[in-house]
JSON list of C-alpha atoms and ligand atoms in Angstrom, two decimals:
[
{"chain": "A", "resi": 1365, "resn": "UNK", "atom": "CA", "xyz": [-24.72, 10.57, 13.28]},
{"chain": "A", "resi": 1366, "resn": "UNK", "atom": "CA", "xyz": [-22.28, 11.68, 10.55]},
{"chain": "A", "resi": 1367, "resn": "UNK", "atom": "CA", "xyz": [-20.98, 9.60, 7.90]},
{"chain": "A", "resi": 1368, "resn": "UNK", "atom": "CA", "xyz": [-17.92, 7.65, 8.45]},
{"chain": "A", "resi": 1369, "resn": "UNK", "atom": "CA", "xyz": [-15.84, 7.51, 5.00]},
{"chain": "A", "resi": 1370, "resn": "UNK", "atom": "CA", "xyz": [-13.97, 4.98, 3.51]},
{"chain": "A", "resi": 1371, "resn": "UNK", "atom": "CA", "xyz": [-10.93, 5.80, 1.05]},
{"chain": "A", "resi": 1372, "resn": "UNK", "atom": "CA", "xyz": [-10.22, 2.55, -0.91]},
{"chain": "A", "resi": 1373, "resn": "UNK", "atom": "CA", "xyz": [-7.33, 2.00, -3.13]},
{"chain": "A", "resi": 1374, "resn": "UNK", "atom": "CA", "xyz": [-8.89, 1.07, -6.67]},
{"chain": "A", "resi": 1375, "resn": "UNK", "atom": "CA", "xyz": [-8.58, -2.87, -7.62]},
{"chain": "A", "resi": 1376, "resn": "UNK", "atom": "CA", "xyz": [-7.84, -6.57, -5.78]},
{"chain": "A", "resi": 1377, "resn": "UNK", "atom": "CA", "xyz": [-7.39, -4.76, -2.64]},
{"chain": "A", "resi": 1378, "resn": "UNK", "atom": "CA", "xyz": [-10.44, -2.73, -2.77]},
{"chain": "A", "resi": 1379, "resn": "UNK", "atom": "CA", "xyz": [-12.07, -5.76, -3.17]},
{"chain": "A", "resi": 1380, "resn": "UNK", "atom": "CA", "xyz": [-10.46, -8.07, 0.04]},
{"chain": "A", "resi": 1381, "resn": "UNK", "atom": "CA", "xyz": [-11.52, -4.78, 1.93]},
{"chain": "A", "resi": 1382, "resn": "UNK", "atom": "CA", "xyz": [-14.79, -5.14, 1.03]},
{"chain": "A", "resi": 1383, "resn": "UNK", "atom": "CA", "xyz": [-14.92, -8.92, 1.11]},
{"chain": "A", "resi": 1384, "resn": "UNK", "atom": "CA", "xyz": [-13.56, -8.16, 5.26]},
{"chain": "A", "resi": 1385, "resn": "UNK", "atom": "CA", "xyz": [-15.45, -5.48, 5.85]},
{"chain": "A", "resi": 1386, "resn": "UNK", "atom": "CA", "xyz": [-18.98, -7.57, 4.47]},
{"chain": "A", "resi": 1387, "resn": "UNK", "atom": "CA", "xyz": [-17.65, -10.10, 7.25]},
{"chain": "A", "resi": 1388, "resn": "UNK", "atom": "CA", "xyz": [-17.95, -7.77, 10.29]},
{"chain": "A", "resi": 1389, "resn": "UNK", "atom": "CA", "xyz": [-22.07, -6.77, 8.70]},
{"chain": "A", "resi": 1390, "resn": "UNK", "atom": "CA", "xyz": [-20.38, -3.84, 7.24]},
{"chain": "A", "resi": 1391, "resn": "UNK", "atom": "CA", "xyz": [-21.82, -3.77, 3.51]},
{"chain": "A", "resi": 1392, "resn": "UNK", "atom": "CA", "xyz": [-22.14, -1.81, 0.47]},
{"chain": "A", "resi": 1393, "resn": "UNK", "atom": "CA", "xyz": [-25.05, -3.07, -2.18]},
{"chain": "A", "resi": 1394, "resn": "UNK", "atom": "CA", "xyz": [-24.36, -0.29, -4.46]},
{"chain": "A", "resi": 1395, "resn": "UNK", "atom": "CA", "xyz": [-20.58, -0.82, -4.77]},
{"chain": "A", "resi": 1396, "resn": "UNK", "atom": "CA", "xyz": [-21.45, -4.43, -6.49]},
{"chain": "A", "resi": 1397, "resn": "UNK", "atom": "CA", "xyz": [-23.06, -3.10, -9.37]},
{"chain": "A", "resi": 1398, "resn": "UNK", "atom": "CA", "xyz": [-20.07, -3.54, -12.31]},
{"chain": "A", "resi": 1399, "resn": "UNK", "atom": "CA", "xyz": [-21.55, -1.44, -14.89]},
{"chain": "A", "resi": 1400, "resn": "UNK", "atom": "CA", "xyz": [-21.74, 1.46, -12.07]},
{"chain": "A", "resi": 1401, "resn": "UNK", "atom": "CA", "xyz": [-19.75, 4.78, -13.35]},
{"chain": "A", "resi": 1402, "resn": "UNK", "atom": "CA", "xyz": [-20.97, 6.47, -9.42]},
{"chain": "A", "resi": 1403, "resn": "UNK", "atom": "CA", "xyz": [-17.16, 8.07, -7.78]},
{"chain": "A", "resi": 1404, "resn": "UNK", "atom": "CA", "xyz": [-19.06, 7.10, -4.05]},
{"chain": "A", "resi": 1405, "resn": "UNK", "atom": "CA", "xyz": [-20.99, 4.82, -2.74]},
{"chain": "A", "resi": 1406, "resn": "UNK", "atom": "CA", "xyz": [-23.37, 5.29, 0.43]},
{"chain": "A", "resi": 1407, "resn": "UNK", "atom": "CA", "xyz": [-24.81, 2.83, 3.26]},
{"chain": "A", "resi": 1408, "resn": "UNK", "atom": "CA", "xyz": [-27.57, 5.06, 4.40]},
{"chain": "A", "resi": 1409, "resn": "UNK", "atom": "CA", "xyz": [-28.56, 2.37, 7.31]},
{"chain": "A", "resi": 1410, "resn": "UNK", "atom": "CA", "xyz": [-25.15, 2.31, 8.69]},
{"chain": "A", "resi": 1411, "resn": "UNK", "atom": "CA", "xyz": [-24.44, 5.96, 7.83]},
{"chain": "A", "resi": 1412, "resn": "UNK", "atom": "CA", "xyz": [-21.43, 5.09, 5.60]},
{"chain": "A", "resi": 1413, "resn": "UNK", "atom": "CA", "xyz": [-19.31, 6.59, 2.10]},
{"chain": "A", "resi": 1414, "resn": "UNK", "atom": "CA", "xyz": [-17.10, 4.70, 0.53]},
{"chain": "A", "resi": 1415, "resn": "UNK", "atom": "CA", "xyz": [-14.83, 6.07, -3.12]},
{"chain": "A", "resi": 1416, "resn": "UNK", "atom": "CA", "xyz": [-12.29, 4.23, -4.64]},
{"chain": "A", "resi": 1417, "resn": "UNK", "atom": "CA", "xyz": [-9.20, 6.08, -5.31]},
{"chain": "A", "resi": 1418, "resn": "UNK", "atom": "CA", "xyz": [-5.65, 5.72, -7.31]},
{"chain": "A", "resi": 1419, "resn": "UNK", "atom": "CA", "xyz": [-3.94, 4.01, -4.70]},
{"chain": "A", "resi": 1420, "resn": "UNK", "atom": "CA", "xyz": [-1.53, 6.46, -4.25]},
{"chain": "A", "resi": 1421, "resn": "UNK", "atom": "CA", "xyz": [-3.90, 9.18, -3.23]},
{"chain": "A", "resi": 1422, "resn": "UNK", "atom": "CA", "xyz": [-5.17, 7.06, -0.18]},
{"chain": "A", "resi": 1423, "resn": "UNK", "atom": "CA", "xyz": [-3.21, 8.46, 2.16]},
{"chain": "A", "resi": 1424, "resn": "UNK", "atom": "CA", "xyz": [-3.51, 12.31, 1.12]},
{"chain": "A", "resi": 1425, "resn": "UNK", "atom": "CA", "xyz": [-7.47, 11.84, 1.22]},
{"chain": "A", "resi": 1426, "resn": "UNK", "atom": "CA", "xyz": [-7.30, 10.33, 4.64]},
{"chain": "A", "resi": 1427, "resn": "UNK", "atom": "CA", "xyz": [-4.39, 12.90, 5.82]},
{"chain": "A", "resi": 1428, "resn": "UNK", "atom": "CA", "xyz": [-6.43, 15.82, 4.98]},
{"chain": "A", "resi": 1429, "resn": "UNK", "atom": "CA", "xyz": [-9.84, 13.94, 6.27]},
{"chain": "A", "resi": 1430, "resn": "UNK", "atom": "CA", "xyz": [-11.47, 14.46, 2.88]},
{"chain": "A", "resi": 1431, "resn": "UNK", "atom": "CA", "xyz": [-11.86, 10.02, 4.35]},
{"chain": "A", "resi": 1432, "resn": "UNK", "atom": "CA", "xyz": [-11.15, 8.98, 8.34]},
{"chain": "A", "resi": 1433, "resn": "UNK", "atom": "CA", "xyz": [-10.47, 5.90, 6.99]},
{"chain": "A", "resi": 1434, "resn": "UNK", "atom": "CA", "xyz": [-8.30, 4.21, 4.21]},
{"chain": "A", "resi": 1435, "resn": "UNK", "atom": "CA", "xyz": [-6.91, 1.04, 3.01]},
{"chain": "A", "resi": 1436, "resn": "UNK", "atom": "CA", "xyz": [-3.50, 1.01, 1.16]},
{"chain": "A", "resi": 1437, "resn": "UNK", "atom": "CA", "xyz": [-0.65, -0.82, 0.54]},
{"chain": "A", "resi": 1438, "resn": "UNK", "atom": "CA", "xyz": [2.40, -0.44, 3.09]},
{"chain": "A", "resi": 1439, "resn": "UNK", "atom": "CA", "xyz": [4.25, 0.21, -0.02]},
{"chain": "A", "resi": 1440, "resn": "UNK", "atom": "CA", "xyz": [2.43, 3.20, -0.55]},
{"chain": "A", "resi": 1441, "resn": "UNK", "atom": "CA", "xyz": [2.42, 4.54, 3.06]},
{"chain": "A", "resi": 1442, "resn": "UNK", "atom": "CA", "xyz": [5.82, 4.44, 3.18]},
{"chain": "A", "resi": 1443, "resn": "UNK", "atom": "CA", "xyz": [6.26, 6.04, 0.07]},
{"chain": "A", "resi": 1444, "resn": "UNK", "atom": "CA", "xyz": [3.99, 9.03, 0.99]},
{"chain": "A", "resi": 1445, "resn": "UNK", "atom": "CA", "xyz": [4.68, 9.36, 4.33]},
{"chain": "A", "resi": 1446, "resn": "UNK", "atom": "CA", "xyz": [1.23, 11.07, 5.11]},
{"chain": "A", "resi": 1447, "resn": "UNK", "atom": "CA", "xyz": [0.56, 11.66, 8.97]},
{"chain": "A", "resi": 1448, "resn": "UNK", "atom": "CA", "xyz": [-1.69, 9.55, 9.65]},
{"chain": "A", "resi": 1449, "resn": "UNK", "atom": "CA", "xyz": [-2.44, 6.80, 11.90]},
{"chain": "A", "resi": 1450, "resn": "UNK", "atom": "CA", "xyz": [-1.21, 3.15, 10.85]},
{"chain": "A", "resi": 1451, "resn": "UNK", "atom": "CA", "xyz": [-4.14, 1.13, 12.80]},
{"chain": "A", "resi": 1452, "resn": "UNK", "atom": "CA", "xyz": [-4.32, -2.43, 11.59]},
{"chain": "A", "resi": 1453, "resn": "UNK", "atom": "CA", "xyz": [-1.97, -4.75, 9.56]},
{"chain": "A", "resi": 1454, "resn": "UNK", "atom": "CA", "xyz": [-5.16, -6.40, 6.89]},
{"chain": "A", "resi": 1455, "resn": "UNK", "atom": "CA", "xyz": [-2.99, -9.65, 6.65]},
{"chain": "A", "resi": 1456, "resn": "UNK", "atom": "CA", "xyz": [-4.43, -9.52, 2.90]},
{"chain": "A", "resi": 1457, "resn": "UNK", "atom": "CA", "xyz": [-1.74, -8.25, -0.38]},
{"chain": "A", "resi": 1458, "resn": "UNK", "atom": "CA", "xyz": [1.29, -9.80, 1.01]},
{"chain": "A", "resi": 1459, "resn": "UNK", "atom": "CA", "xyz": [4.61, -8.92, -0.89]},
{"chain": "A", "resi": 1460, "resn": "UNK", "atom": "CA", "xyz": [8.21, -8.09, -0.22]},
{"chain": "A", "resi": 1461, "resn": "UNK", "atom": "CA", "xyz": [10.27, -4.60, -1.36]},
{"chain": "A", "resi": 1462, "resn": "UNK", "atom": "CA", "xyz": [13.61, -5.84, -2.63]},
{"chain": "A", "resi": 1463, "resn": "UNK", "atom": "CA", "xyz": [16.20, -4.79, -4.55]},
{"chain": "A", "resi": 1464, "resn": "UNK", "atom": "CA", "xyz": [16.49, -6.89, -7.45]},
{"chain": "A", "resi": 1465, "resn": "UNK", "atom": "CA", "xyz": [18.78, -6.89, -10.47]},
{"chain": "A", "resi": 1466, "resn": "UNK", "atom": "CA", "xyz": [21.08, -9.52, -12.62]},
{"chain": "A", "resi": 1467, "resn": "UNK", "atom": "CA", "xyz": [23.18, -12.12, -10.62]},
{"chain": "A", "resi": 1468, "resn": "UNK", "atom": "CA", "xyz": [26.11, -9.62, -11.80]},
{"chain": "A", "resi": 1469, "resn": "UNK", "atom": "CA", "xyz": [25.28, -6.86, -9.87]},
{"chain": "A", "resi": 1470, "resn": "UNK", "atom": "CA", "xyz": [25.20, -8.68, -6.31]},
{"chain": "A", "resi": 1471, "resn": "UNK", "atom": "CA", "xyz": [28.91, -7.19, -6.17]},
{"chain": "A", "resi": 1472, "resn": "UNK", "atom": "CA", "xyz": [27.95, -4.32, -7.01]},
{"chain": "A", "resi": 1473, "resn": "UNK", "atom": "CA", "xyz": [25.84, -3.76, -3.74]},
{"chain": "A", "resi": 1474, "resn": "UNK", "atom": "CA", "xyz": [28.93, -4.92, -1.67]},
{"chain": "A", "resi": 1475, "resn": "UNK", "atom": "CA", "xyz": [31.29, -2.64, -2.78]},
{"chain": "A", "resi": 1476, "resn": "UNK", "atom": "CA", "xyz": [29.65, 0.59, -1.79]},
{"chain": "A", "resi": 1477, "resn": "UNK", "atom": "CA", "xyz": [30.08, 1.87, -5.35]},
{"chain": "A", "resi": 1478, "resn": "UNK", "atom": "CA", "xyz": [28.22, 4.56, -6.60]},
{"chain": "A", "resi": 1479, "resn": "UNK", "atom": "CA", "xyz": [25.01, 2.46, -8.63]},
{"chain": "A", "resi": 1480, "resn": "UNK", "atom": "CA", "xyz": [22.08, 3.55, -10.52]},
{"chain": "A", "resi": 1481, "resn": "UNK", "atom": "CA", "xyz": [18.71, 2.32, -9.23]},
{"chain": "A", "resi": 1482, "resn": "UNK", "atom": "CA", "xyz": [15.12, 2.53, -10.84]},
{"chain": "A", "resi": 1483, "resn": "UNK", "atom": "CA", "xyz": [11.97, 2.63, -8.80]},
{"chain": "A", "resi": 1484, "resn": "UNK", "atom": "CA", "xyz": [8.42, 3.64, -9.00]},
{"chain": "A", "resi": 1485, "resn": "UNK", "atom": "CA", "xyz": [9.38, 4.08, -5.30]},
{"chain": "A", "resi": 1486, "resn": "UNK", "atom": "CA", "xyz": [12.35, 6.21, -4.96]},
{"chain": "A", "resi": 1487, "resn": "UNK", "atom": "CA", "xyz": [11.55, 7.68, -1.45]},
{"chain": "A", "resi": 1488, "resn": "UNK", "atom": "CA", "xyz": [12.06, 4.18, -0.21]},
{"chain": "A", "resi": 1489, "resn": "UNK", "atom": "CA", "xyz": [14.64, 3.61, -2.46]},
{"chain": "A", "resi": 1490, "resn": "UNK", "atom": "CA", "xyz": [16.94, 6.44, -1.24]},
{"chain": "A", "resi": 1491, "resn": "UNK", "atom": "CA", "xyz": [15.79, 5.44, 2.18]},
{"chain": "A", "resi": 1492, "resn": "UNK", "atom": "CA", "xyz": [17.32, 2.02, 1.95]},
{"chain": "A", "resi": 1493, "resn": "UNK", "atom": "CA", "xyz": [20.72, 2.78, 0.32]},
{"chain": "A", "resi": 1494, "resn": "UNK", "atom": "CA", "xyz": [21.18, 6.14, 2.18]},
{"chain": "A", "resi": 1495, "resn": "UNK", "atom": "CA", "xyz": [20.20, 5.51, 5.50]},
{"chain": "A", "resi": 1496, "resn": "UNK", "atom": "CA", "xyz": [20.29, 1.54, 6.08]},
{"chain": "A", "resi": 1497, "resn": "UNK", "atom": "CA", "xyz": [23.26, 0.63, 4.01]},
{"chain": "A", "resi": 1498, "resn": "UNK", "atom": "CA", "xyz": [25.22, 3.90, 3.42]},
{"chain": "A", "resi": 1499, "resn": "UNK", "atom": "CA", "xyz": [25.47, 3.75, 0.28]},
{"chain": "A", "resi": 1500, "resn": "UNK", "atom": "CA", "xyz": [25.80, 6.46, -1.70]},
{"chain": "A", "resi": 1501, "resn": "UNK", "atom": "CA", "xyz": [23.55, 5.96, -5.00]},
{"chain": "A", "resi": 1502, "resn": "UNK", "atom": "CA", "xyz": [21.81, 7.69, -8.03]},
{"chain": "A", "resi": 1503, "resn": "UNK", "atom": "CA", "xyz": [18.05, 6.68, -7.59]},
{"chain": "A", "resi": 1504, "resn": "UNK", "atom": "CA", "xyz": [15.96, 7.01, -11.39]},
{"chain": "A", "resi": 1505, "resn": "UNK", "atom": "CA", "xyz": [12.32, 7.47, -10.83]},
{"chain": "A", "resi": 1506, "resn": "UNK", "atom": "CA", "xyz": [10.09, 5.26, -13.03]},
{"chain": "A", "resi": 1507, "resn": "UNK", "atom": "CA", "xyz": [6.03, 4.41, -13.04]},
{"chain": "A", "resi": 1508, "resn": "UNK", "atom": "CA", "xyz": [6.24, 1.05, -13.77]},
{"chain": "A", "resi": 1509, "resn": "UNK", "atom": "CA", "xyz": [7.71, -1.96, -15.77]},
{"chain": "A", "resi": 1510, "resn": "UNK", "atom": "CA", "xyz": [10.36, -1.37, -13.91]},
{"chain": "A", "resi": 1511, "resn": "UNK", "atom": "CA", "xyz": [12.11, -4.49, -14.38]},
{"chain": "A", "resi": 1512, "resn": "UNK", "atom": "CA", "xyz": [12.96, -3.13, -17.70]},
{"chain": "A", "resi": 1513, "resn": "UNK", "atom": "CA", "xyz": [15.68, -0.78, -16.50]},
{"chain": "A", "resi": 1514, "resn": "UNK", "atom": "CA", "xyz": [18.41, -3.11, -15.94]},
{"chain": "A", "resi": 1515, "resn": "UNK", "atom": "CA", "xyz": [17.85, -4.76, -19.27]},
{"chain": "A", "resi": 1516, "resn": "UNK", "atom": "CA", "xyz": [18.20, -1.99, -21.02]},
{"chain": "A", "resi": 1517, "resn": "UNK", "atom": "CA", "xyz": [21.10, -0.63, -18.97]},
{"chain": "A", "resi": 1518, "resn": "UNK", "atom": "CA", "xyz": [19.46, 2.46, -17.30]},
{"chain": "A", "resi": 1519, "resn": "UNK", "atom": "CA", "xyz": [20.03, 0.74, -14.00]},
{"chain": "A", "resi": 1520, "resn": "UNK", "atom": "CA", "xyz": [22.28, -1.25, -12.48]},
{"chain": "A", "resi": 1521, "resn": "UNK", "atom": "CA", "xyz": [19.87, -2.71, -10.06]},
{"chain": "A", "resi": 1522, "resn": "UNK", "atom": "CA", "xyz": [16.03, -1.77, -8.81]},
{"chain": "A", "resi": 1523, "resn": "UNK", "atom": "CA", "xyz": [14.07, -1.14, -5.60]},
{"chain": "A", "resi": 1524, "resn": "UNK", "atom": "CA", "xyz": [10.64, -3.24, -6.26]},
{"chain": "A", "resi": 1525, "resn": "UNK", "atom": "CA", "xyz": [7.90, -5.02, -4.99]},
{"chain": "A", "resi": 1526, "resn": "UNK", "atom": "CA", "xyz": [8.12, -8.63, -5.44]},
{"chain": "A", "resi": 1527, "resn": "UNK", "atom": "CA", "xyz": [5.20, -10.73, -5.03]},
{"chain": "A", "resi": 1528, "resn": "UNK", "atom": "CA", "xyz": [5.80, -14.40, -6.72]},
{"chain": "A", "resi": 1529, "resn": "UNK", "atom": "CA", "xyz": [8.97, -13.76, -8.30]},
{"chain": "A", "resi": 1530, "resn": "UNK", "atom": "CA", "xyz": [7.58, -14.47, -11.14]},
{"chain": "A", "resi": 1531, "resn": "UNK", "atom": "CA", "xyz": [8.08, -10.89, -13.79]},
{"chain": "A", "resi": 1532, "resn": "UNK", "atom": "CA", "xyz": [11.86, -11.32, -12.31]},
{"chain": "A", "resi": 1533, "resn": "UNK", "atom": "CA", "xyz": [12.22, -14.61, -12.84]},
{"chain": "A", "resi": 1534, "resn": "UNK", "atom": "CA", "xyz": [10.73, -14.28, -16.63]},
{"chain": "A", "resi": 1535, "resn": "UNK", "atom": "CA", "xyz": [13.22, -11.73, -17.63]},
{"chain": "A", "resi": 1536, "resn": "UNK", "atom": "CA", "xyz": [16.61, -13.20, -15.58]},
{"chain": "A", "resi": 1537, "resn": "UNK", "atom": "CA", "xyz": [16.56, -11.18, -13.05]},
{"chain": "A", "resi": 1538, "resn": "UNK", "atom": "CA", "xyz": [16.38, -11.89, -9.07]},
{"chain": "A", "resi": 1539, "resn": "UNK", "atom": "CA", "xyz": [16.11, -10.74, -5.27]},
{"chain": "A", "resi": 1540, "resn": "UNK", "atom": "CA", "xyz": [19.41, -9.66, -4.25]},
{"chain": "A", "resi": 1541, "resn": "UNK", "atom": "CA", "xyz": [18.26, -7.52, -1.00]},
{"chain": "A", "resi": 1542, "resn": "UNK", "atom": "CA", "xyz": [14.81, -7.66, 0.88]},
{"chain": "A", "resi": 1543, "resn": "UNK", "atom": "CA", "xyz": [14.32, -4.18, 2.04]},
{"chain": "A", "resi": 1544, "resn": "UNK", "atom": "CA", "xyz": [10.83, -4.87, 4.35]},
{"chain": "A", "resi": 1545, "resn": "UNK", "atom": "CA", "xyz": [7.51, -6.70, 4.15]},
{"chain": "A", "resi": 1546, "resn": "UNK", "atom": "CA", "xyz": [4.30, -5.22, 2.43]},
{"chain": "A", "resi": 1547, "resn": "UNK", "atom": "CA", "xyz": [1.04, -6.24, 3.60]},
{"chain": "A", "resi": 1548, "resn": "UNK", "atom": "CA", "xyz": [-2.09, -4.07, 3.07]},
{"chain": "A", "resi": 1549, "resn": "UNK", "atom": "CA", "xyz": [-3.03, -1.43, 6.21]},
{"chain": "A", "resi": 1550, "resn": "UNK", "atom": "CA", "xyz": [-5.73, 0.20, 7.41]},
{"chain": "A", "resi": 1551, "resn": "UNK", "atom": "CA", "xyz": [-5.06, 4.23, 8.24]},
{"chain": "A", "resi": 1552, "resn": "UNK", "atom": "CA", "xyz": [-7.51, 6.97, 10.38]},
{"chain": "A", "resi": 1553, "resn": "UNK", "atom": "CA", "xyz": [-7.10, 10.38, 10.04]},
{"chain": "A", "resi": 1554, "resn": "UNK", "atom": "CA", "xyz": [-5.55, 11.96, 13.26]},
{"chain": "A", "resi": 1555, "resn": "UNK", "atom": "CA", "xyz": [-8.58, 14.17, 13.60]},
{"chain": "A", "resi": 1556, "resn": "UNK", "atom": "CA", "xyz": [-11.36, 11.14, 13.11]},
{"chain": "A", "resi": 1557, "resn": "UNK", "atom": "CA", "xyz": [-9.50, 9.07, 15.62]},
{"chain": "A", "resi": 1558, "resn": "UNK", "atom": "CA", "xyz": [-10.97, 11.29, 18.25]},
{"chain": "A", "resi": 1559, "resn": "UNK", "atom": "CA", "xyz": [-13.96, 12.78, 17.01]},
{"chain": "A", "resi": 1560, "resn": "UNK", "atom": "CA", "xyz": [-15.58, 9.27, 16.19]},
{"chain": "A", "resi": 1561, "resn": "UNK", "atom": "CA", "xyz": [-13.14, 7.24, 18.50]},
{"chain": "A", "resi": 1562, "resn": "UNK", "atom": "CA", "xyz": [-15.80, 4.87, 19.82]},
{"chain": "A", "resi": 1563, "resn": "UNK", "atom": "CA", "xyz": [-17.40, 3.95, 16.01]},
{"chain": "A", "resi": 1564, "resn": "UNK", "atom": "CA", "xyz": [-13.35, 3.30, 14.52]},
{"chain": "A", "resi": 1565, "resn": "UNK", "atom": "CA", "xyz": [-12.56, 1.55, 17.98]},
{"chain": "A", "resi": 1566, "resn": "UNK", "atom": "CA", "xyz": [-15.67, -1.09, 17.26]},
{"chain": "A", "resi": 1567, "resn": "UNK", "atom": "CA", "xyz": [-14.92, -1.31, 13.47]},
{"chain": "A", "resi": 1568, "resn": "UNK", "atom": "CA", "xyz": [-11.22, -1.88, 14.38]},
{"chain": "A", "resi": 1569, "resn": "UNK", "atom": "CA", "xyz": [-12.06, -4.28, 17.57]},
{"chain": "A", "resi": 1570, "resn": "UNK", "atom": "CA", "xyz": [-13.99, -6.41, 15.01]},
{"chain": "A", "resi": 1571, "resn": "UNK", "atom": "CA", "xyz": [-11.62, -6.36, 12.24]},
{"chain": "A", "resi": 1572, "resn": "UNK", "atom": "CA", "xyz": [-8.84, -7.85, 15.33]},
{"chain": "A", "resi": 1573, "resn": "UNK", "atom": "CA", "xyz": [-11.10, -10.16, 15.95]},
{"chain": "A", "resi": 1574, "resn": "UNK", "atom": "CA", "xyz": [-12.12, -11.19, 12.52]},
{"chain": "A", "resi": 1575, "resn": "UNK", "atom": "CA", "xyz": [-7.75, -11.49, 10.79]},
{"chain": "A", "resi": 1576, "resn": "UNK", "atom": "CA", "xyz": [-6.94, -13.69, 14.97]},
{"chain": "A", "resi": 1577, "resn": "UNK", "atom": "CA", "xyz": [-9.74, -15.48, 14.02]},
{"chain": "A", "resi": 1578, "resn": "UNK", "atom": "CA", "xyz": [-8.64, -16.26, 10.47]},
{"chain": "A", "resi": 1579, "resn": "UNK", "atom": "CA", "xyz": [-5.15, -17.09, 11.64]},
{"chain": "A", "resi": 1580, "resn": "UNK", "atom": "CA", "xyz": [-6.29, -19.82, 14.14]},
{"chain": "B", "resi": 2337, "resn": "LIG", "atom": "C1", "xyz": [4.18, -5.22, -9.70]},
{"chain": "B", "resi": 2337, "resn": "LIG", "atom": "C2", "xyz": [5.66, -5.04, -9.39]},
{"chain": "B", "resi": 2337, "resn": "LIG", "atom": "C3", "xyz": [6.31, -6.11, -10.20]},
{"chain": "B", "resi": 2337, "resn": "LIG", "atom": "C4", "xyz": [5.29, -7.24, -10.16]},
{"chain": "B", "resi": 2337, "resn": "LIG", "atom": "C5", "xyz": [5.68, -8.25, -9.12]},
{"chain": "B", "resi": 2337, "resn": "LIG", "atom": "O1", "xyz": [3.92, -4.59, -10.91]},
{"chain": "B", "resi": 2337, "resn": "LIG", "atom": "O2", "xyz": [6.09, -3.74, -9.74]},
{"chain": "B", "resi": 2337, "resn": "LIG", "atom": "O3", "xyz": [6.53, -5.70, -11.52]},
{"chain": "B", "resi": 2337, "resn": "LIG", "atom": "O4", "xyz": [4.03, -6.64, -9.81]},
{"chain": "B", "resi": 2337, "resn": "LIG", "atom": "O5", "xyz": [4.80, -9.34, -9.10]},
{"chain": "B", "resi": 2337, "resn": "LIG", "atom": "P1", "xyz": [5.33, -10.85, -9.20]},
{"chain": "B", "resi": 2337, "resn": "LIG", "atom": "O6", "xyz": [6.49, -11.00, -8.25]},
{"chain": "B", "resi": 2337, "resn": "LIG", "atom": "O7", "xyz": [4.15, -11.68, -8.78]},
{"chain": "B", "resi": 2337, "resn": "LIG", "atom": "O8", "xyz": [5.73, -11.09, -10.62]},
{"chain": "B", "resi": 2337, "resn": "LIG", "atom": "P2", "xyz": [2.46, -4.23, -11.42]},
{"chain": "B", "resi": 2337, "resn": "LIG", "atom": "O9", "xyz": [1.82, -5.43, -11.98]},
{"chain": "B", "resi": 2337, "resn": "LIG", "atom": "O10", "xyz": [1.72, -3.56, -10.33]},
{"chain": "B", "resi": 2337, "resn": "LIG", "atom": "O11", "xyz": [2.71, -3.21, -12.62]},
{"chain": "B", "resi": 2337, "resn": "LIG", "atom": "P3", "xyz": [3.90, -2.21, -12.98]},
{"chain": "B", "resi": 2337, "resn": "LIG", "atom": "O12", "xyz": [5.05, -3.08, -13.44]},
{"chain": "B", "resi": 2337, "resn": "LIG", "atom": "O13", "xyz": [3.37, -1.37, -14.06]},
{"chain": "B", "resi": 2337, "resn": "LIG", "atom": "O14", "xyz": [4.25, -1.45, -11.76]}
]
């Protein structure tokens, strides 16, 4: 039997996929170990890798097969847009894209005028204003504290992810458009599907099982 590996994006939701995954008896001692500097982690029983990864770089490792199997943010998929398989919505990392900005610019996004917007996501960004609201708009890419932008006046508004409201309310700014829901996903490489189709089948028949479960 081969190994079947795991691409996990680095932080909280490496750690709900491992907290789900230990529900089903899948398990990794040696990831535990907080003072570990190891890149991957095996289960020699069960004949499984796991590596963390910059979040971002989930879906390349899993397009290319270098992992069957990853667990990102929707955020991220759509921002890639990897071919890969989309398999299972985690229910776990739940947050909303928007475009937020002052109260002033709410006018701005009627109008059709020709806006700046800031995001560490600009593929969504120009996505949304291009294709879903046909407007025309200059899209600024930045890698983070992006609420900044329309403080300072590089931006009129910004494309974000919003998950308590809380960093926009703090600095007066709010949700003027919700552009989609963000949940974490699990993705299979095209190529694993079918070579180890019964293994990811009973991994993601448990994990269905496991979130309707949860839900009830
Ligand atoms: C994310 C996002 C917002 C914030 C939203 O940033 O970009 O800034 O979290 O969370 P909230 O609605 O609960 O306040 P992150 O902390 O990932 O860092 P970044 O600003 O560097 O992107």
């Amino acid at each position: 039997m081969r190994y079947l590996t795991f691409a996990l994006a680095k932080g909280r939701l490496a750690k709900q996929t491992l907290a789900l995954l230990e529900q089903i008896g899948i398990t990794c001692e040696e990831m535990k170990d907080p003072d570990t500097r190891k890149l991957i982690f095996v289960n020699e029983e069960q004949k499984l890798k796991f590596f963390l990864s910059k979040a971002t770089d989930v879906p390349t490792y899993v397009e290319y097969g270098a992992a069957d199997i990853g667990v990102v943010g929707k955020d991220t998929l759509l921002e890639e847009g990897r071919n890969l398989y989309e398999v299972l919505d985690l229910g776990f990392g739940k947050c909303r894209m928007c475009v937020c900005g002052p109260a002033s610019a709410r006018e701005l996004l009627k109008k059709n005028e020709i806006i700046r917007v800031a995001s560490k996501y600009p593929v969504i960004a120009k996505d949304y204003f291009n294709h879903q609201k046909n407007q025309t708009v200059e899209i600024i890419k930045l890698n983070g504290s992006v609420e900044l932008a329309p403080i300072v006046g590089l931006s009129e508004v910004i494309v974000d992810i919003v998950e308590t409201g809380g960093t926009l309310k703090e600095n007066g700014l709010e949700v003027l458009e919700e552009i989609c829901p963000l949940s974490a996903r699990m993705v299979v490489n095209q190529v694993s599907l079918k070579m180890e189709n019964a293994r990811i089948r009973k991994l993601l028949a448990d994990l269905n099982h496991l979130i309707n479960s949860e839900k009830n």
